[in-house]
Amino acid sequence: MRLLARAHQMPVRLAVGAFVLNSGLSKLQGLDAAAEETHGTAKAAYPFLESQDPRDFTRTLGRAEVALGTALLVPLVPSLIAGAALTAFSAGLTGLYLRLPGTRQEGGLRPSPQGIPLAKDTWLVGIGASLVLEELAKSRAERRCRA
Protein backbone atom coordinates (compact mmCIF):
# COMPACT_ATOMS: atom_id res chain seq x y z
CA MET A 1 0.00 0.00 0.00
CA ARG A 2 1.29 3.42 -0.95
CA LEU A 3 2.08 5.63 2.02
CA LEU A 4 1.41 8.92 0.23
CA ALA A 5 -1.50 10.02 -1.91
CA ARG A 6 -0.75 10.29 -5.60
CA ALA A 7 -0.42 13.88 -6.83
CA HIS A 8 -3.27 13.57 -9.33
CA GLN A 9 -5.60 12.40 -6.53
CA MET A 10 -5.04 15.48 -4.40
CA PRO A 11 -7.43 17.89 -6.19
CA VAL A 12 -10.40 15.60 -5.60
CA ARG A 13 -9.23 14.69 -2.11
CA LEU A 14 -8.85 18.38 -1.20
CA ALA A 15 -12.24 19.37 -2.63
CA VAL A 16 -14.15 16.52 -0.98
CA GLY A 17 -12.11 16.69 2.23
CA ALA A 18 -12.79 20.41 2.68
CA PHE A 19 -16.51 19.87 2.05
CA VAL A 20 -16.78 16.98 4.52
CA LEU A 21 -14.62 18.71 7.15
CA ASN A 22 -16.77 21.85 6.93
CA SER A 23 -19.93 19.77 7.30
CA GLY A 24 -18.57 18.11 10.44
CA LEU A 25 -17.40 21.36 12.00
CA SER A 26 -20.78 22.95 11.28
CA LYS A 27 -22.57 20.10 13.05
CA LEU A 28 -20.30 20.42 16.08
CA GLN A 29 -20.65 24.22 16.27
CA GLY A 30 -24.43 24.24 15.88
CA LEU A 31 -25.02 21.11 17.90
CA ASP A 32 -28.10 22.30 19.80
CA ALA A 33 -29.81 23.77 16.75
CA ALA A 34 -29.07 20.88 14.39
CA ALA A 35 -29.34 17.85 16.65
CA GLU A 36 -33.09 17.24 16.47
CA GLU A 37 -33.32 17.80 12.70
CA THR A 38 -30.21 15.76 11.88
CA HIS A 39 -31.27 12.89 14.11
CA GLY A 40 -34.85 13.05 12.85
CA THR A 41 -33.74 12.69 9.24
CA ALA A 42 -31.36 9.85 10.08
CA LYS A 43 -33.87 7.85 12.12
CA ALA A 44 -36.52 8.22 9.40
CA ALA A 45 -34.18 6.37 7.04
CA TYR A 46 -32.54 4.12 9.63
CA PRO A 47 -35.09 3.28 12.36
CA PHE A 48 -32.47 1.55 14.55
CA LEU A 49 -31.13 5.05 15.36
CA GLU A 50 -34.39 5.92 17.17
CA SER A 51 -32.98 5.03 20.58
CA GLN A 52 -29.91 7.28 20.27
CA ASP A 53 -29.88 10.68 21.92
CA PRO A 54 -30.09 13.37 19.18
CA ARG A 55 -27.17 15.38 20.62
CA ASP A 56 -24.95 12.32 21.00
CA PHE A 57 -25.81 11.13 17.50
CA THR A 58 -25.09 14.51 15.92
CA ARG A 59 -21.86 14.92 17.90
CA THR A 60 -20.68 11.47 16.76
CA LEU A 61 -21.66 12.23 13.17
CA GLY A 62 -19.85 15.57 13.28
CA ARG A 63 -16.70 13.96 14.70
CA ALA A 64 -16.80 11.26 12.02
CA GLU A 65 -17.05 13.92 9.32
CA VAL A 66 -14.14 15.86 10.82
CA ALA A 67 -12.03 12.69 10.92
CA LEU A 68 -12.95 11.73 7.36
CA GLY A 69 -12.40 15.23 6.01
CA THR A 70 -9.01 15.40 7.69
CA ALA A 71 -8.03 11.97 6.33
CA LEU A 72 -8.84 13.14 2.82
CA LEU A 73 -6.93 16.42 3.24
CA VAL A 74 -3.74 14.88 4.64
CA PRO A 75 -1.66 13.29 1.87
CA LEU A 76 0.03 10.99 4.40
CA VAL A 77 -3.22 9.01 4.71
CA PRO A 78 -3.15 6.40 1.93
CA SER A 79 -5.82 6.86 -0.73
CA LEU A 80 -6.92 3.27 -0.27
CA ILE A 81 -7.84 3.98 3.36
CA ALA A 82 -9.27 7.46 2.76
CA GLY A 83 -11.24 6.18 -0.24
CA ALA A 84 -12.63 3.20 1.65
CA ALA A 85 -13.74 5.44 4.51
CA LEU A 86 -15.34 7.90 2.08
CA THR A 87 -17.13 5.10 0.25
CA ALA A 88 -18.55 3.60 3.45
CA PHE A 89 -19.60 6.95 4.89
CA SER A 90 -21.18 8.24 1.69
CA ALA A 91 -22.97 4.93 1.12
CA GLY A 92 -24.78 5.58 4.40
CA LEU A 93 -25.66 9.08 3.22
CA THR A 94 -26.87 7.73 -0.12
CA GLY A 95 -29.11 5.42 1.88
CA LEU A 96 -30.93 8.51 3.14
CA TYR A 97 -31.66 9.49 -0.45
CA LEU A 98 -32.89 6.00 -1.31
CA ARG A 99 -34.98 5.49 1.84
CA LEU A 100 -36.57 8.84 2.65
CA PRO A 101 -39.99 9.45 1.15
CA GLY A 102 -40.25 12.32 -1.31
CA THR A 103 -36.58 12.42 -2.29
CA ARG A 104 -37.03 10.57 -5.60
CA GLN A 105 -39.48 10.91 -8.44
CA GLU A 106 -42.21 8.29 -8.51
CA GLY A 107 -41.03 4.93 -9.81
CA GLY A 108 -37.37 5.74 -10.34
CA LEU A 109 -34.04 6.99 -9.05
CA ARG A 110 -34.22 10.53 -10.44
CA PRO A 111 -34.25 13.05 -7.59
CA SER A 112 -37.25 15.15 -6.75
CA PRO A 113 -36.55 18.82 -6.02
CA GLN A 114 -36.38 17.90 -2.30
CA GLY A 115 -33.98 15.04 -3.03
CA ILE A 116 -31.35 16.97 -4.98
CA PRO A 117 -29.30 17.90 -1.87
CA LEU A 118 -29.18 14.22 -0.87
CA ALA A 119 -28.56 12.89 -4.38
CA LYS A 120 -25.15 14.59 -4.43
CA ASP A 121 -23.91 11.97 -2.00
CA THR A 122 -23.87 9.46 -4.86
CA TRP A 123 -20.93 11.45 -6.28
CA LEU A 124 -19.06 10.90 -3.05
CA VAL A 125 -19.59 7.14 -3.37
CA GLY A 126 -18.13 7.31 -6.87
CA ILE A 127 -15.14 9.36 -5.76
CA GLY A 128 -14.38 7.04 -2.85
CA ALA A 129 -14.77 3.93 -4.97
CA SER A 130 -12.50 5.43 -7.65
CA LEU A 131 -9.75 6.08 -5.10
CA VAL A 132 -10.02 2.53 -3.80
CA LEU A 133 -10.15 0.88 -7.22
CA GLU A 134 -7.18 2.87 -8.52
CA GLU A 135 -5.05 1.90 -5.55
CA LEU A 136 -6.04 -1.77 -5.81
CA ALA A 137 -5.33 -1.83 -9.55
CA LYS A 138 -1.94 -0.09 -9.13
CA SER A 139 -0.98 -2.46 -6.33
CA ARG A 140 -1.90 -5.48 -8.44
CA ALA A 141 0.05 -4.12 -11.44
CA GLU A 142 3.10 -3.46 -9.26
CA ARG A 143 2.99 -7.04 -7.92
CA ARG A 144 2.81 -8.39 -11.48
CA CYS A 145 5.84 -6.32 -12.53
CA ARG A 146 7.88 -7.71 -9.62
CA ALA A 147 7.03 -11.32 -10.49
Tab-separated table of C-alpha atoms in Angstrom:
chain	number	residue	atom	x	y	z
A	1	MET	CA	0.000	0.000	0.000
A	2	ARG	CA	1.293	3.418	-0.953
A	3	LEU	CA	2.080	5.633	2.019
A	4	LEU	CA	1.408	8.920	0.227
A	5	ALA	CA	-1.502	10.020	-1.907
A	6	ARG	CA	-0.745	10.290	-5.599
A	7	ALA	CA	-0.417	13.880	-6.834
A	8	HIS	CA	-3.274	13.570	-9.330
A	9	GLN	CA	-5.604	12.401	-6.530
A	10	MET	CA	-5.044	15.479	-4.405
A	11	PRO	CA	-7.428	17.887	-6.188
A	12	VAL	CA	-10.400	15.597	-5.599
A	13	ARG	CA	-9.233	14.691	-2.106
A	14	LEU	CA	-8.847	18.378	-1.202
A	15	ALA	CA	-12.240	19.369	-2.627
A	16	VAL	CA	-14.146	16.520	-0.981
A	17	GLY	CA	-12.107	16.690	2.228
A	18	ALA	CA	-12.788	20.413	2.681
A	19	PHE	CA	-16.509	19.873	2.052
A	20	VAL	CA	-16.779	16.979	4.519
A	21	LEU	CA	-14.618	18.709	7.149
A	22	ASN	CA	-16.769	21.846	6.932
A	23	SER	CA	-19.932	19.772	7.303
A	24	GLY	CA	-18.571	18.108	10.441
A	25	LEU	CA	-17.399	21.362	12.000
A	26	SER	CA	-20.782	22.950	11.278
A	27	LYS	CA	-22.571	20.096	13.046
A	28	LEU	CA	-20.302	20.417	16.085
A	29	GLN	CA	-20.645	24.215	16.270
A	30	GLY	CA	-24.429	24.236	15.876
A	31	LEU	CA	-25.019	21.113	17.902
A	32	ASP	CA	-28.098	22.297	19.802
A	33	ALA	CA	-29.808	23.769	16.754
A	34	ALA	CA	-29.066	20.885	14.391
A	35	ALA	CA	-29.339	17.853	16.647
A	36	GLU	CA	-33.089	17.235	16.465
A	37	GLU	CA	-33.318	17.795	12.700
A	38	THR	CA	-30.208	15.760	11.882
A	39	HIS	CA	-31.270	12.887	14.112
A	40	GLY	CA	-34.855	13.046	12.853
A	41	THR	CA	-33.739	12.687	9.242
A	42	ALA	CA	-31.359	9.847	10.079
A	43	LYS	CA	-33.867	7.851	12.121
A	44	ALA	CA	-36.515	8.218	9.398
A	45	ALA	CA	-34.177	6.366	7.038
A	46	TYR	CA	-32.539	4.122	9.633
A	47	PRO	CA	-35.091	3.280	12.364
A	48	PHE	CA	-32.465	1.552	14.545
A	49	LEU	CA	-31.131	5.047	15.360
A	50	GLU	CA	-34.387	5.922	17.169
A	51	SER	CA	-32.976	5.032	20.583
A	52	GLN	CA	-29.915	7.280	20.272
A	53	ASP	CA	-29.876	10.676	21.917
A	54	PRO	CA	-30.088	13.372	19.181
A	55	ARG	CA	-27.166	15.384	20.620
A	56	ASP	CA	-24.947	12.317	21.001
A	57	PHE	CA	-25.810	11.133	17.500
A	58	THR	CA	-25.091	14.512	15.915
A	59	ARG	CA	-21.864	14.922	17.904
A	60	THR	CA	-20.684	11.468	16.758
A	61	LEU	CA	-21.660	12.227	13.165
A	62	GLY	CA	-19.847	15.574	13.277
A	63	ARG	CA	-16.703	13.964	14.696
A	64	ALA	CA	-16.797	11.262	12.025
A	65	GLU	CA	-17.050	13.920	9.324
A	66	VAL	CA	-14.143	15.859	10.824
A	67	ALA	CA	-12.029	12.692	10.925
A	68	LEU	CA	-12.953	11.725	7.360
A	69	GLY	CA	-12.405	15.233	6.007
A	70	THR	CA	-9.009	15.396	7.692
A	71	ALA	CA	-8.026	11.973	6.335
A	72	LEU	CA	-8.838	13.137	2.819
A	73	LEU	CA	-6.927	16.417	3.237
A	74	VAL	CA	-3.744	14.885	4.640
A	75	PRO	CA	-1.656	13.288	1.873
A	76	LEU	CA	0.028	10.987	4.401
A	77	VAL	CA	-3.216	9.014	4.705
A	78	PRO	CA	-3.150	6.399	1.929
A	79	SER	CA	-5.820	6.863	-0.726
A	80	LEU	CA	-6.919	3.270	-0.267
A	81	ILE	CA	-7.844	3.982	3.365
A	82	ALA	CA	-9.274	7.462	2.760
A	83	GLY	CA	-11.245	6.185	-0.244
A	84	ALA	CA	-12.627	3.199	1.646
A	85	ALA	CA	-13.738	5.441	4.508
A	86	LEU	CA	-15.344	7.902	2.084
A	87	THR	CA	-17.131	5.097	0.246
A	88	ALA	CA	-18.550	3.602	3.448
A	89	PHE	CA	-19.602	6.953	4.892
A	90	SER	CA	-21.177	8.239	1.689
A	91	ALA	CA	-22.974	4.927	1.115
A	92	GLY	CA	-24.778	5.576	4.395
A	93	LEU	CA	-25.658	9.081	3.220
A	94	THR	CA	-26.870	7.726	-0.116
A	95	GLY	CA	-29.105	5.415	1.879
A	96	LEU	CA	-30.926	8.509	3.144
A	97	TYR	CA	-31.659	9.487	-0.449
A	98	LEU	CA	-32.892	6.001	-1.309
A	99	ARG	CA	-34.981	5.486	1.838
A	100	LEU	CA	-36.566	8.838	2.654
A	101	PRO	CA	-39.990	9.447	1.146
A	102	GLY	CA	-40.246	12.317	-1.312
A	103	THR	CA	-36.576	12.415	-2.285
A	104	ARG	CA	-37.032	10.569	-5.600
A	105	GLN	CA	-39.479	10.909	-8.440
A	106	GLU	CA	-42.214	8.291	-8.509
A	107	GLY	CA	-41.029	4.926	-9.813
A	108	GLY	CA	-37.369	5.736	-10.342
A	109	LEU	CA	-34.045	6.986	-9.050
A	110	ARG	CA	-34.223	10.525	-10.439
A	111	PRO	CA	-34.250	13.048	-7.591
A	112	SER	CA	-37.249	15.148	-6.751
A	113	PRO	CA	-36.553	18.823	-6.018
A	114	GLN	CA	-36.384	17.905	-2.297
A	115	GLY	CA	-33.977	15.037	-3.035
A	116	ILE	CA	-31.349	16.968	-4.976
A	117	PRO	CA	-29.296	17.903	-1.875
A	118	LEU	CA	-29.180	14.225	-0.865
A	119	ALA	CA	-28.563	12.885	-4.382
A	120	LYS	CA	-25.154	14.585	-4.426
A	121	ASP	CA	-23.908	11.968	-2.003
A	122	THR	CA	-23.869	9.456	-4.864
A	123	TRP	CA	-20.929	11.454	-6.281
A	124	LEU	CA	-19.056	10.900	-3.051
A	125	VAL	CA	-19.585	7.141	-3.371
A	126	GLY	CA	-18.132	7.305	-6.872
A	127	ILE	CA	-15.140	9.363	-5.761
A	128	GLY	CA	-14.377	7.038	-2.847
A	129	ALA	CA	-14.769	3.927	-4.970
A	130	SER	CA	-12.496	5.426	-7.647
A	131	LEU	CA	-9.755	6.080	-5.104
A	132	VAL	CA	-10.022	2.527	-3.804
A	133	LEU	CA	-10.145	0.885	-7.222
A	134	GLU	CA	-7.183	2.870	-8.522
A	135	GLU	CA	-5.053	1.895	-5.545
A	136	LEU	CA	-6.036	-1.766	-5.807
A	137	ALA	CA	-5.326	-1.828	-9.548
A	138	LYS	CA	-1.942	-0.091	-9.129
A	139	SER	CA	-0.978	-2.460	-6.329
A	140	ARG	CA	-1.897	-5.476	-8.444
A	141	ALA	CA	0.046	-4.122	-11.442
A	142	GLU	CA	3.101	-3.459	-9.261
A	143	ARG	CA	2.993	-7.040	-7.924
A	144	ARG	CA	2.811	-8.390	-11.476
A	145	CYS	CA	5.841	-6.324	-12.527
A	146	ARG	CA	7.880	-7.714	-9.618
A	147	ALA	CA	7.027	-11.320	-10.489
